[in-house]
mmCIF file of C-alpha atoms in Angstrom:
data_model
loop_
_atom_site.group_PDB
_atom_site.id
_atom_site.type_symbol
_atom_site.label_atom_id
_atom_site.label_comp_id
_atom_site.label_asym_id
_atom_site.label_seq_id
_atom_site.Cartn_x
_atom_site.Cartn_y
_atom_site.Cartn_z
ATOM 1 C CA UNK A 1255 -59.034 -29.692 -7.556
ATOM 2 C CA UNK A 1256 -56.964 -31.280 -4.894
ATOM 3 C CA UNK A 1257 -53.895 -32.002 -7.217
ATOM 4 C CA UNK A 1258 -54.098 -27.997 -7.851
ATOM 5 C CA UNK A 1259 -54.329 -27.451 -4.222
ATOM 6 C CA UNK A 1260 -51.892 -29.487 -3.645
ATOM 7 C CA UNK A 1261 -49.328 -28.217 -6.008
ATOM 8 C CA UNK A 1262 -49.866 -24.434 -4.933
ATOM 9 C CA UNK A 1263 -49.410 -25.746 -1.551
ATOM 10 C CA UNK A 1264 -45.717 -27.004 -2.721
ATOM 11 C CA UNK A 1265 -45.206 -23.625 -4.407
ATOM 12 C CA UNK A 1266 -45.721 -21.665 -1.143
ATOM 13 C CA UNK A 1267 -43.986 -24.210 1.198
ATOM 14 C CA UNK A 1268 -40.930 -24.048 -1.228
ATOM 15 C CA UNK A 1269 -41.187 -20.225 -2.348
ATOM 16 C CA UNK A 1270 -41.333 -20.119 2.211
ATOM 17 C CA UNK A 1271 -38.494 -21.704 2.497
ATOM 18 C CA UNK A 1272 -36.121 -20.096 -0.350
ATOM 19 C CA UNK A 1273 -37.364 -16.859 1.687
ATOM 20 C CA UNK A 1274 -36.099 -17.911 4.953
ATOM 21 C CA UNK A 1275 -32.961 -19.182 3.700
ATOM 22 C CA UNK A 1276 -31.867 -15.785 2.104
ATOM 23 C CA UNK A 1277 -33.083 -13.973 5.252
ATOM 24 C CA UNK A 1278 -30.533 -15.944 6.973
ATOM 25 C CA UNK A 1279 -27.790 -15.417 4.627
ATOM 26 C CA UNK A 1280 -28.348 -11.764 4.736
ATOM 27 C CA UNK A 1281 -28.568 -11.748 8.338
ATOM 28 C CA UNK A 1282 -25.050 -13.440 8.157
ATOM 29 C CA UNK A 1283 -23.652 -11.711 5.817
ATOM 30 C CA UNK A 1284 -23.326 -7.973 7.359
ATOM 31 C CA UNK A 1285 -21.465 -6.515 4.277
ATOM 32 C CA UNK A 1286 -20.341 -7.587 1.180
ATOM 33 C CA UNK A 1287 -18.854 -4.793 -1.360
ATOM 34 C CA UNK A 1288 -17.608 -4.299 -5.076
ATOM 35 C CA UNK A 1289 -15.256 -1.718 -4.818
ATOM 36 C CA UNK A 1290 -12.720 -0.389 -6.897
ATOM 37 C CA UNK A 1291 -10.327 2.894 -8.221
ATOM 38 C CA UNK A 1292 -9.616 3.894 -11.674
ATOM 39 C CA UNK A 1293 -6.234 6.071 -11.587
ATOM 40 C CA UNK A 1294 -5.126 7.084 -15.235
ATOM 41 C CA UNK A 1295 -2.485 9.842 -16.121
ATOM 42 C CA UNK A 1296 -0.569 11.764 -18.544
ATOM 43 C CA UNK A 1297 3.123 11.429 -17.841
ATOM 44 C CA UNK A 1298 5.570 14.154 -18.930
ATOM 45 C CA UNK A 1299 9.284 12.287 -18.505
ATOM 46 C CA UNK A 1300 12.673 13.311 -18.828
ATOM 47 C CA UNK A 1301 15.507 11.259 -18.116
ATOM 48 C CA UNK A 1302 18.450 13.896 -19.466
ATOM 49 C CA UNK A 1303 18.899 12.587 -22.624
ATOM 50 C CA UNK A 1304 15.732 11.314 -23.771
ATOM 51 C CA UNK A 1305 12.241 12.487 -23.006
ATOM 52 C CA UNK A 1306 8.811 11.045 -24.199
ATOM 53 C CA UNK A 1307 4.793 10.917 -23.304
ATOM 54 C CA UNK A 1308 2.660 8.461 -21.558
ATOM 55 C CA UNK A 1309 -1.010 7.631 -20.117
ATOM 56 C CA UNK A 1310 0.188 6.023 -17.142
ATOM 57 C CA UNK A 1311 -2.005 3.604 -14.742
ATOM 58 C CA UNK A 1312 -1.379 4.161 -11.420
ATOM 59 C CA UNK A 1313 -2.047 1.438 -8.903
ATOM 60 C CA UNK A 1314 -5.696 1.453 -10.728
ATOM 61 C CA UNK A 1315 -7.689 -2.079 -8.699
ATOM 62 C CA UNK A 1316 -10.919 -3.548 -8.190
ATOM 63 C CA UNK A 1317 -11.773 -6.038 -5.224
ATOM 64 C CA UNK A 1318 -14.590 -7.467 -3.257
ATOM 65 C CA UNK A 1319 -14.752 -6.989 0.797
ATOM 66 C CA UNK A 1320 -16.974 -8.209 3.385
ATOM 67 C CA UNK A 1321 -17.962 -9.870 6.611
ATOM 68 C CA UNK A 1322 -19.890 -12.090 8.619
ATOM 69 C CA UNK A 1323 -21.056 -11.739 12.006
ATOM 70 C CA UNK A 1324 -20.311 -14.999 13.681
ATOM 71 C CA UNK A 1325 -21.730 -13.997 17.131
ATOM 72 C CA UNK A 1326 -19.993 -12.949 20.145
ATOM 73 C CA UNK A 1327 -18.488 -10.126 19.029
ATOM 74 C CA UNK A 1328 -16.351 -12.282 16.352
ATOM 75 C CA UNK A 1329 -16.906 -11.711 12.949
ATOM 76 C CA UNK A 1330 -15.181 -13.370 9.322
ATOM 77 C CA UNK A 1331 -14.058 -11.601 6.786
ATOM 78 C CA UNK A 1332 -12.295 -11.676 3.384
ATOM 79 C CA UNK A 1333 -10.778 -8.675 0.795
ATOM 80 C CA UNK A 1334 -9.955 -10.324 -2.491
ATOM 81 C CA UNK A 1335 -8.244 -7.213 -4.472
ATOM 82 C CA UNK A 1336 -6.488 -6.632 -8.004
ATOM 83 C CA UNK A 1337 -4.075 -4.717 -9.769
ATOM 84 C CA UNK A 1338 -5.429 -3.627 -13.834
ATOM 85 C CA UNK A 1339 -3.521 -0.743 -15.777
ATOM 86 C CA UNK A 1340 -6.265 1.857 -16.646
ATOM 87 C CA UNK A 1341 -4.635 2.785 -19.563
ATOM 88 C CA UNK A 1342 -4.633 -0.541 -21.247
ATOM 89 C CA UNK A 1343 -6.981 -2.510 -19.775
ATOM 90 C CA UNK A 1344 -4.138 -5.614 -18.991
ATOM 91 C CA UNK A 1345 -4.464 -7.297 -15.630
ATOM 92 C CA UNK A 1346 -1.326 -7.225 -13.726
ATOM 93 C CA UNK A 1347 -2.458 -10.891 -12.074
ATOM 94 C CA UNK A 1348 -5.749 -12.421 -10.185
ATOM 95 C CA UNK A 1349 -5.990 -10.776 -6.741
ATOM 96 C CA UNK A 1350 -2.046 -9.648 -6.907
ATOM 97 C CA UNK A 1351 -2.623 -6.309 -4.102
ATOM 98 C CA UNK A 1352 -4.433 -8.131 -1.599
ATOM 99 C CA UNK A 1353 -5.636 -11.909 -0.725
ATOM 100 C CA UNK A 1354 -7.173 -12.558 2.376
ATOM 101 C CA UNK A 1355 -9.234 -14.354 4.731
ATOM 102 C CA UNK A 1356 -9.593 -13.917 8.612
ATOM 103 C CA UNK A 1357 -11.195 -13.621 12.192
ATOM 104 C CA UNK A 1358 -11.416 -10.444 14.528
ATOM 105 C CA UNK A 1359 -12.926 -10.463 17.652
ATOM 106 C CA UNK A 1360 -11.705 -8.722 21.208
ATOM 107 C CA UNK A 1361 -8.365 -10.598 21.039
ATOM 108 C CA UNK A 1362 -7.250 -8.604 17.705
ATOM 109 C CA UNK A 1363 -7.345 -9.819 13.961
ATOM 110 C CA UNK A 1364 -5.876 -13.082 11.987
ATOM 111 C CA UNK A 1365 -5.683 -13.051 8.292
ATOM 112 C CA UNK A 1366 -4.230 -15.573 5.743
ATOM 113 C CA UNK A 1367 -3.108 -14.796 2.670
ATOM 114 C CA UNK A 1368 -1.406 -12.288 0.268
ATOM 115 C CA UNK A 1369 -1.153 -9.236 2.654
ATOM 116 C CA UNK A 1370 0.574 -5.694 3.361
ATOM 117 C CA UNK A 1371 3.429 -5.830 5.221
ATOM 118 C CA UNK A 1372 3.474 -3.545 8.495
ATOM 119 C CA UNK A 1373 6.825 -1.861 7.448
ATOM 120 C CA UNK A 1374 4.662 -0.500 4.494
ATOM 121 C CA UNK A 1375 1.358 0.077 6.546
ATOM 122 C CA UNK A 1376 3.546 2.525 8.671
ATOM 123 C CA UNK A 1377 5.325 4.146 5.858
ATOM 124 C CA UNK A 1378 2.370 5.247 4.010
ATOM 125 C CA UNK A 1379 0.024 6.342 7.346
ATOM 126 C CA UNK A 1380 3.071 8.761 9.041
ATOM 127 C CA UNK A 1381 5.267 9.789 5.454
ATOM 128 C CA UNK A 1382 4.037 9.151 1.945
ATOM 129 C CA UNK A 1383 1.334 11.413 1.136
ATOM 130 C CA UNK A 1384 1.261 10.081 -2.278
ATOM 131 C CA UNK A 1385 0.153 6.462 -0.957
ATOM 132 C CA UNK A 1386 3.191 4.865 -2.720
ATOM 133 C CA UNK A 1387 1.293 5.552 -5.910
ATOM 134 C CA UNK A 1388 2.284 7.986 -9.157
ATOM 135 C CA UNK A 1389 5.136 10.072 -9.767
ATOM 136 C CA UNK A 1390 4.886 10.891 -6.077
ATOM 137 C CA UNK A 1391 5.668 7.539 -4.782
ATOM 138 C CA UNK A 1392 8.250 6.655 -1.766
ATOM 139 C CA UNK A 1393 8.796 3.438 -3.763
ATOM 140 C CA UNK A 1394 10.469 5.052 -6.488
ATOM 141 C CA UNK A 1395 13.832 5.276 -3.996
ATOM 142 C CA UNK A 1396 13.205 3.427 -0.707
ATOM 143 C CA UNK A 1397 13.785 -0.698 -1.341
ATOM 144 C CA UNK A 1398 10.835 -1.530 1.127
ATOM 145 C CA UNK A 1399 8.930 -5.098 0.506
ATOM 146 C CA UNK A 1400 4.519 -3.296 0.013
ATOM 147 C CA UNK A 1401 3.194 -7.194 0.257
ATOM 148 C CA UNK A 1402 3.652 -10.805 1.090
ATOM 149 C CA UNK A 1403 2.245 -13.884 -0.068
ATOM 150 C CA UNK A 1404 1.764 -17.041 2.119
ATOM 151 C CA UNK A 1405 1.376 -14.874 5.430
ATOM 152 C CA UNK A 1406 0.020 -15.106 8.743
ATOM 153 C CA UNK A 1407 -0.949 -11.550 10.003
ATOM 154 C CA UNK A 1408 -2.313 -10.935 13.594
ATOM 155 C CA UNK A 1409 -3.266 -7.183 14.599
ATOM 156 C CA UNK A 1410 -3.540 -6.280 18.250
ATOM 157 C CA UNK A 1411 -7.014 -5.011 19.490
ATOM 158 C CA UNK A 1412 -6.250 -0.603 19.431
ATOM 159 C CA UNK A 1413 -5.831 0.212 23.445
ATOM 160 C CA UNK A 1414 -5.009 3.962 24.059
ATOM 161 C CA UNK A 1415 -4.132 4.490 20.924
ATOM 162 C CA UNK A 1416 -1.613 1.958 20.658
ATOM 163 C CA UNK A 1417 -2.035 -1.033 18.132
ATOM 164 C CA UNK A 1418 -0.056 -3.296 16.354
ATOM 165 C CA UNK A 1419 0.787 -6.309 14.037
ATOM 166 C CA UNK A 1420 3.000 -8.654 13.739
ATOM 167 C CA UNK A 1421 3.715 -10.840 10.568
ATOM 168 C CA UNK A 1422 5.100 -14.350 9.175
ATOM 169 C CA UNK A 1423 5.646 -15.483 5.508
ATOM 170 C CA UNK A 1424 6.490 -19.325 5.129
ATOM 171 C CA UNK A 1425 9.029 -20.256 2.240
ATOM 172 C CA UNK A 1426 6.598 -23.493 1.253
ATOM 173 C CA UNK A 1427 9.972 -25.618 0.253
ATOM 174 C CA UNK A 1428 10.695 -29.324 0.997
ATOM 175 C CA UNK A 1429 14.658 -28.870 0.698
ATOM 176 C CA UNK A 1430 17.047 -26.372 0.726
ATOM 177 C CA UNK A 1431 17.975 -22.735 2.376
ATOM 178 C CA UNK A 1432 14.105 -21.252 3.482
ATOM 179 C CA UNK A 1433 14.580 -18.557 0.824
ATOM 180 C CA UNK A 1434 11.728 -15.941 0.907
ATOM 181 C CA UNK A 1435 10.654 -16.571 4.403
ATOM 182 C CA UNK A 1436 10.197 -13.453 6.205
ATOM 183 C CA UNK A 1437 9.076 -12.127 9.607
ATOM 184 C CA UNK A 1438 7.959 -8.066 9.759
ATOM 185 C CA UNK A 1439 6.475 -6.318 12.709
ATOM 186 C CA UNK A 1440 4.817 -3.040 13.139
ATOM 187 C CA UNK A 1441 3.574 -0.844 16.256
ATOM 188 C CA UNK A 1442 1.913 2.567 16.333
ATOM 189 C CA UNK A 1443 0.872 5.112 18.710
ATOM 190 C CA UNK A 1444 -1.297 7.801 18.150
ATOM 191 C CA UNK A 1445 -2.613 10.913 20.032
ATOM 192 C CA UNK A 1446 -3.520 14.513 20.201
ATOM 193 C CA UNK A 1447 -2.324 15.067 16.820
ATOM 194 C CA UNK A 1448 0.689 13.257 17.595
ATOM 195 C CA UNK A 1449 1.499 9.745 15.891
ATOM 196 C CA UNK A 1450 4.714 7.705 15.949
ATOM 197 C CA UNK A 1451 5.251 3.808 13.974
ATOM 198 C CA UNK A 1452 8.571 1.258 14.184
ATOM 199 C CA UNK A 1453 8.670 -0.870 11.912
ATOM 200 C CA UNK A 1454 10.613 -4.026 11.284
ATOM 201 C CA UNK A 1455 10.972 -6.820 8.112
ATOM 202 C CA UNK A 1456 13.697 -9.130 7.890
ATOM 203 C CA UNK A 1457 13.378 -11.636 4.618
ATOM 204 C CA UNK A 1458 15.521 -14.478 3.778
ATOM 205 C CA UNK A 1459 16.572 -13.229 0.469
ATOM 206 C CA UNK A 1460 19.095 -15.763 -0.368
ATOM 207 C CA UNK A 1461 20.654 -19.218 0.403
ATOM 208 C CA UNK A 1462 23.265 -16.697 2.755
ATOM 209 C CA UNK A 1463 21.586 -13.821 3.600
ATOM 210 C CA UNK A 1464 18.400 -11.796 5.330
ATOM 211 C CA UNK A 1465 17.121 -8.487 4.363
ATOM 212 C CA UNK A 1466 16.405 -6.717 7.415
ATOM 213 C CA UNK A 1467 14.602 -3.405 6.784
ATOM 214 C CA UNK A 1468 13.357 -0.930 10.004
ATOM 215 C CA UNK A 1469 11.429 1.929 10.047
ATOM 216 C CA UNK A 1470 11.227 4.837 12.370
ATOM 217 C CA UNK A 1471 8.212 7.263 11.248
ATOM 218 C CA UNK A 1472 6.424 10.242 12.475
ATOM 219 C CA UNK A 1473 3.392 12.752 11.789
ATOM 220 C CA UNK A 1474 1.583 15.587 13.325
ATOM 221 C CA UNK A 1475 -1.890 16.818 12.385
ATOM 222 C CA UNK A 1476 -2.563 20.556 13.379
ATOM 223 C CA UNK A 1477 -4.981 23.886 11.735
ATOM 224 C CA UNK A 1478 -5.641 21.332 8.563
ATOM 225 C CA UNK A 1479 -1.808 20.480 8.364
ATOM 226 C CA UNK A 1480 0.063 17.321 8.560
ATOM 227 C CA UNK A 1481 3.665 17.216 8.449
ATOM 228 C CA UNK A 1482 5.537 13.714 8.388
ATOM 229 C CA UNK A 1483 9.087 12.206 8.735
ATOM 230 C CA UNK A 1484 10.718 9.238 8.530
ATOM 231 C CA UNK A 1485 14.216 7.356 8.962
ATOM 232 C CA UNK A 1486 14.518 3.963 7.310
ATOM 233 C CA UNK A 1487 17.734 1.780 7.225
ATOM 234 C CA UNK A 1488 17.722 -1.516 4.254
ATOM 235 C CA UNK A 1489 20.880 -3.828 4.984
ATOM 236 C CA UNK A 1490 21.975 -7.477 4.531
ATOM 237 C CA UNK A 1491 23.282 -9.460 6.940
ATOM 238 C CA UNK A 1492 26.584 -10.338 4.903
ATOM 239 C CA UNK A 1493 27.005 -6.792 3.956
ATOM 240 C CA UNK A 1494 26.188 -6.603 0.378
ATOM 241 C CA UNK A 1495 23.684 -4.054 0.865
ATOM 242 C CA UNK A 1496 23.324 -1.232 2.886
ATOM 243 C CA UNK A 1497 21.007 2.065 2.352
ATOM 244 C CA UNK A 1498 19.737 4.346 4.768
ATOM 245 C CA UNK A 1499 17.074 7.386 4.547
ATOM 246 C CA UNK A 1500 15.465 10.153 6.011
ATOM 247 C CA UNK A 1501 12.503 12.248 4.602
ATOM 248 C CA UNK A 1502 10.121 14.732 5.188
ATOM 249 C CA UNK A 1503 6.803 15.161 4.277
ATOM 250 C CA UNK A 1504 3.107 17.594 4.040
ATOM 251 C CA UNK A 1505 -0.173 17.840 3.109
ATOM 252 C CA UNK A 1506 -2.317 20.633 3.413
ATOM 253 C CA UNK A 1507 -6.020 21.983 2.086
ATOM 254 C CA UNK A 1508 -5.642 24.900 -0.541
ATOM 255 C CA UNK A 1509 -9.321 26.438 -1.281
ATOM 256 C CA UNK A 1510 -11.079 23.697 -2.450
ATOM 257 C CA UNK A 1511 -7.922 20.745 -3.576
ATOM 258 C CA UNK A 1512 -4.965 19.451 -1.206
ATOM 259 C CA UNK A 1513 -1.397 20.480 -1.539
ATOM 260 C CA UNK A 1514 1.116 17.307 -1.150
ATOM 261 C CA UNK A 1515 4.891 17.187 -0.221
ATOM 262 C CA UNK A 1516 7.630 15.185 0.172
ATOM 263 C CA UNK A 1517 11.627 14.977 0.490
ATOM 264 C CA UNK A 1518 13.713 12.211 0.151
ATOM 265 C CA UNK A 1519 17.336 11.398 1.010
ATOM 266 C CA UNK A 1520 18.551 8.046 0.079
ATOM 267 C CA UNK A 1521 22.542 7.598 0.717
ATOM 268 C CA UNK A 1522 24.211 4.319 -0.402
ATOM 269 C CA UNK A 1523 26.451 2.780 1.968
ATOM 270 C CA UNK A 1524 28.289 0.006 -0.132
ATOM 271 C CA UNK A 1525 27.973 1.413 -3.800
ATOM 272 C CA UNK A 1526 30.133 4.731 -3.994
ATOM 273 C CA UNK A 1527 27.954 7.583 -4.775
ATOM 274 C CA UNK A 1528 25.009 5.148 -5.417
ATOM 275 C CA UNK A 1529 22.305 7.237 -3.870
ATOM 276 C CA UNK A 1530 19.503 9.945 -4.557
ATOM 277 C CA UNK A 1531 17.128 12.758 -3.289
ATOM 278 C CA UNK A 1532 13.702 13.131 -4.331
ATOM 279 C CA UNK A 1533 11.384 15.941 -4.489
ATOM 280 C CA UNK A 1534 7.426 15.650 -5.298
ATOM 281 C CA UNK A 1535 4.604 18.163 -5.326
ATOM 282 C CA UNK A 1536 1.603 17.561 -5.844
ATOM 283 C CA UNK A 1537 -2.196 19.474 -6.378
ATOM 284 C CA UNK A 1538 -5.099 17.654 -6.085
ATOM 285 C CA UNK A 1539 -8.606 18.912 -6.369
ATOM 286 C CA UNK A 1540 -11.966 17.125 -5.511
ATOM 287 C CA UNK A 1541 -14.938 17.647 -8.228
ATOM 288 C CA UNK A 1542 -16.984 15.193 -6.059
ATOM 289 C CA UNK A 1543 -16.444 13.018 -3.057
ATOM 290 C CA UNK A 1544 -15.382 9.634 -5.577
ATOM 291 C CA UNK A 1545 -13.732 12.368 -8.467
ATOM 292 C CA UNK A 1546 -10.186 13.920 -8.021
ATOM 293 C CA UNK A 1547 -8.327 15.468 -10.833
ATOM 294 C CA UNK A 1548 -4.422 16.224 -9.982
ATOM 295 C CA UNK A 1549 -1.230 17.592 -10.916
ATOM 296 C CA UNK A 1550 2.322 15.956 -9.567
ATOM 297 C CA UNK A 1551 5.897 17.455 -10.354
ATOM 298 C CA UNK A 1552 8.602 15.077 -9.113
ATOM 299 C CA UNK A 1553 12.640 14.943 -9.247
ATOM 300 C CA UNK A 1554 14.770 12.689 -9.055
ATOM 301 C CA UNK A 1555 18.565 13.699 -8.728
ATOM 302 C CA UNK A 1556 20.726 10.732 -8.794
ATOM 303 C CA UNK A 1557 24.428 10.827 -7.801
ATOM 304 C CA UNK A 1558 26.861 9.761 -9.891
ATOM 305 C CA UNK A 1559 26.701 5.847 -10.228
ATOM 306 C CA UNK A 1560 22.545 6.231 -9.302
ATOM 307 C CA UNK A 1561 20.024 4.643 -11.490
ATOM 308 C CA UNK A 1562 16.761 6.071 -9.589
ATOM 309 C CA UNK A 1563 14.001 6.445 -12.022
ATOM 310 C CA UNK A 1564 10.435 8.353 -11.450
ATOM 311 C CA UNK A 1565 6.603 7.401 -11.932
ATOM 312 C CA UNK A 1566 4.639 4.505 -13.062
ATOM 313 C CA UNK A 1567 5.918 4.117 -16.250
ATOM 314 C CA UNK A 1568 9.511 4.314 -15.561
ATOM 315 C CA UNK A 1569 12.341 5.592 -18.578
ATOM 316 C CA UNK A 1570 15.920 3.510 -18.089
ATOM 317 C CA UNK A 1571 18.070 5.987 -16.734
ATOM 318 C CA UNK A 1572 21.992 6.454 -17.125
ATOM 319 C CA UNK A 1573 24.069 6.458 -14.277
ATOM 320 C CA UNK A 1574 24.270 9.528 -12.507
ATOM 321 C CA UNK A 1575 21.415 11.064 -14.713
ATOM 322 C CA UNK A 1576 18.457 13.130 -13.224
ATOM 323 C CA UNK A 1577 14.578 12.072 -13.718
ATOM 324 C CA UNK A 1578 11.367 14.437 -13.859
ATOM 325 C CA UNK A 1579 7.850 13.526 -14.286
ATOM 326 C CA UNK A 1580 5.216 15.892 -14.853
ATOM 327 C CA UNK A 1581 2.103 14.079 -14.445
ATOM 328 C CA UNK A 1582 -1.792 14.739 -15.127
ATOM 329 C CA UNK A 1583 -4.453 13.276 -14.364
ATOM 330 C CA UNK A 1584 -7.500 11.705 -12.871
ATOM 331 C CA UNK A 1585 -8.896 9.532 -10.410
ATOM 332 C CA UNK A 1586 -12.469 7.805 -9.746
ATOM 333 C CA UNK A 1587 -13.412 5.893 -6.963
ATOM 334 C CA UNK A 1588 -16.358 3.630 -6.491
#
């Protein structure tokens, strides 16, 4: 009788204890969430001498967020995130969009890891309506770095509107040049509708030279509009490369979907009639709050020695060629 006691004692001293310890770690752990988008199309392409079909991925992911409250207003957090093509299933790498750990608090944010540059946080909130993603993407013309591995990121605390973020990327070698270091910046105001980003990145992209790209964007949210611009300039400090753009962009509701636009000008400064404008339009309608089916019609016309190519699932095109994409499809969050 006392051994059973005993025993059923131990049971509810130990079944006590495995209670209090995951009531802590809950407490602790504010949020932790599987997230994820599935973004699959049907791609229409024509390069001007060859045209063909394809289900297309498009910047389809999965990833795991959260935080802990560390007291005092400071909390931890991590976002591990990855690429997958929806159409095949393929990974395009463990964690390749986003891998990070960090602090906030009331003196701003830190993160570690593989992270968005600011040049491309800036881009996409003022000008691309298409998210860099799809036959709509900015990426498809403008050279501009979306990520960094081995990074140091602090974000300024948001005061009146203005916030900010400023970036480093260590090279990790013992000898040589410091080849794919890189320092980017980022700073953003926003107000009554009104919203204006600079942004900076300069990258060590050889033994002899930087990339320095900067970023001038706009936007302006009024009756269920938002119009965009943007002038971007992508040189090298021994003059091997030079581009510079300027675009224009919109978004607005249409019954029950969204209407999406954007321009692009991209003119070449050291390859002769190297450059190209593109023009995307885009429908997309919501059958739920997670389910969006779409429609995008871009164009890509290439001057004579351009090479621009349009969507996801990109065709080789000839020199001074022209590219359209009609794509279909649709997109489930979760």
């Amino acid at each position: 009788m006392k051994v059973r006691n005993i025993k059923t004692s131990a049971c509810c001293i130990l079944a006590a204890t495995c209670a209090a310890v995951a009531a802590q770690s809950a407490f602790a752990q504010t949020n932790v969430q599987l997230y994820g988008r599935l973004d699959t199309s049907i791609d229409l392409m024509d390069n001007g001498a060859n045209s063909r079909t394809a289900v297309s991925s498009n910047s389809s992911r999965w990833g795991l967020r959260g935080t802990e409250d560390l007291g005092g207003g400071m909390r931890a957090l991590f976002n591990l995130e990855s690429g997958f093509s929806s159409d095949s299933g393929a990974s395009n790498g463990a964690f390749d969009r986003r891998s990070v750990v960090g602090i906030s608090g009331g003196f701003g944010q830190v993160v570690l890891g593989r992270e968005y540059t600011p040049f491309y946080t800036l881009i996409t909130r003022h000008f691309d309506p298409f998210g860099n993603a799809g036959a709509g993407a900015s990426g498809d013309v403008l050279p501009f770095r979306s990520r960094e591995s081995n990074s140091v990121m602090y974000s300024l605390p948001k005061l009146s509107g203005f916030s900010g973020s400023l970036m480093y990327t260590a090279d990790e070698t013992d000898t040589g040049p410091a080849v794919n270091r890189a320092v980017g910046a980022g700073f953003d105001w926003s107000g009554n509708g009104f919203g204006l980003g600079l942004g900076y990145h300069d990258r060590k992209a050889s033994a002899t030279a930087d990339r320095r790209d900067l970023l001038l964007a706009g936007s302006y949210k009024f009756s269920g509009w938002q119009i965009g611009a943007q002038y971007s300039r992508y040189e090298a400090s021994d003059d091997s490369f030079d581009q510079r753009s300027w675009g224009l962009s919109a978004r607005t509701k249409l019954g029950s979907g969204e209407v999406l636009l954007s321009y692009i000008d991209l003119d070449d400064k050291r390859v002769q009639d190297g450059g190209a404008r593109k023009l995307s339009i885009g429908y997309y309608y919501a059958l739920s709050k997670r389910t969006t089916v779409y429609t995008v019609l871009a164009y890509i016309d290439n001057d004579g020695r351009g090479k621009f190519a349009v969507g996801p699932d990109k065709q080789v095109v000839a020199a001074g060629d022209s590219a359209r994409n009609l794509q279909i499809g649709i997109r489930h969050n979760f």
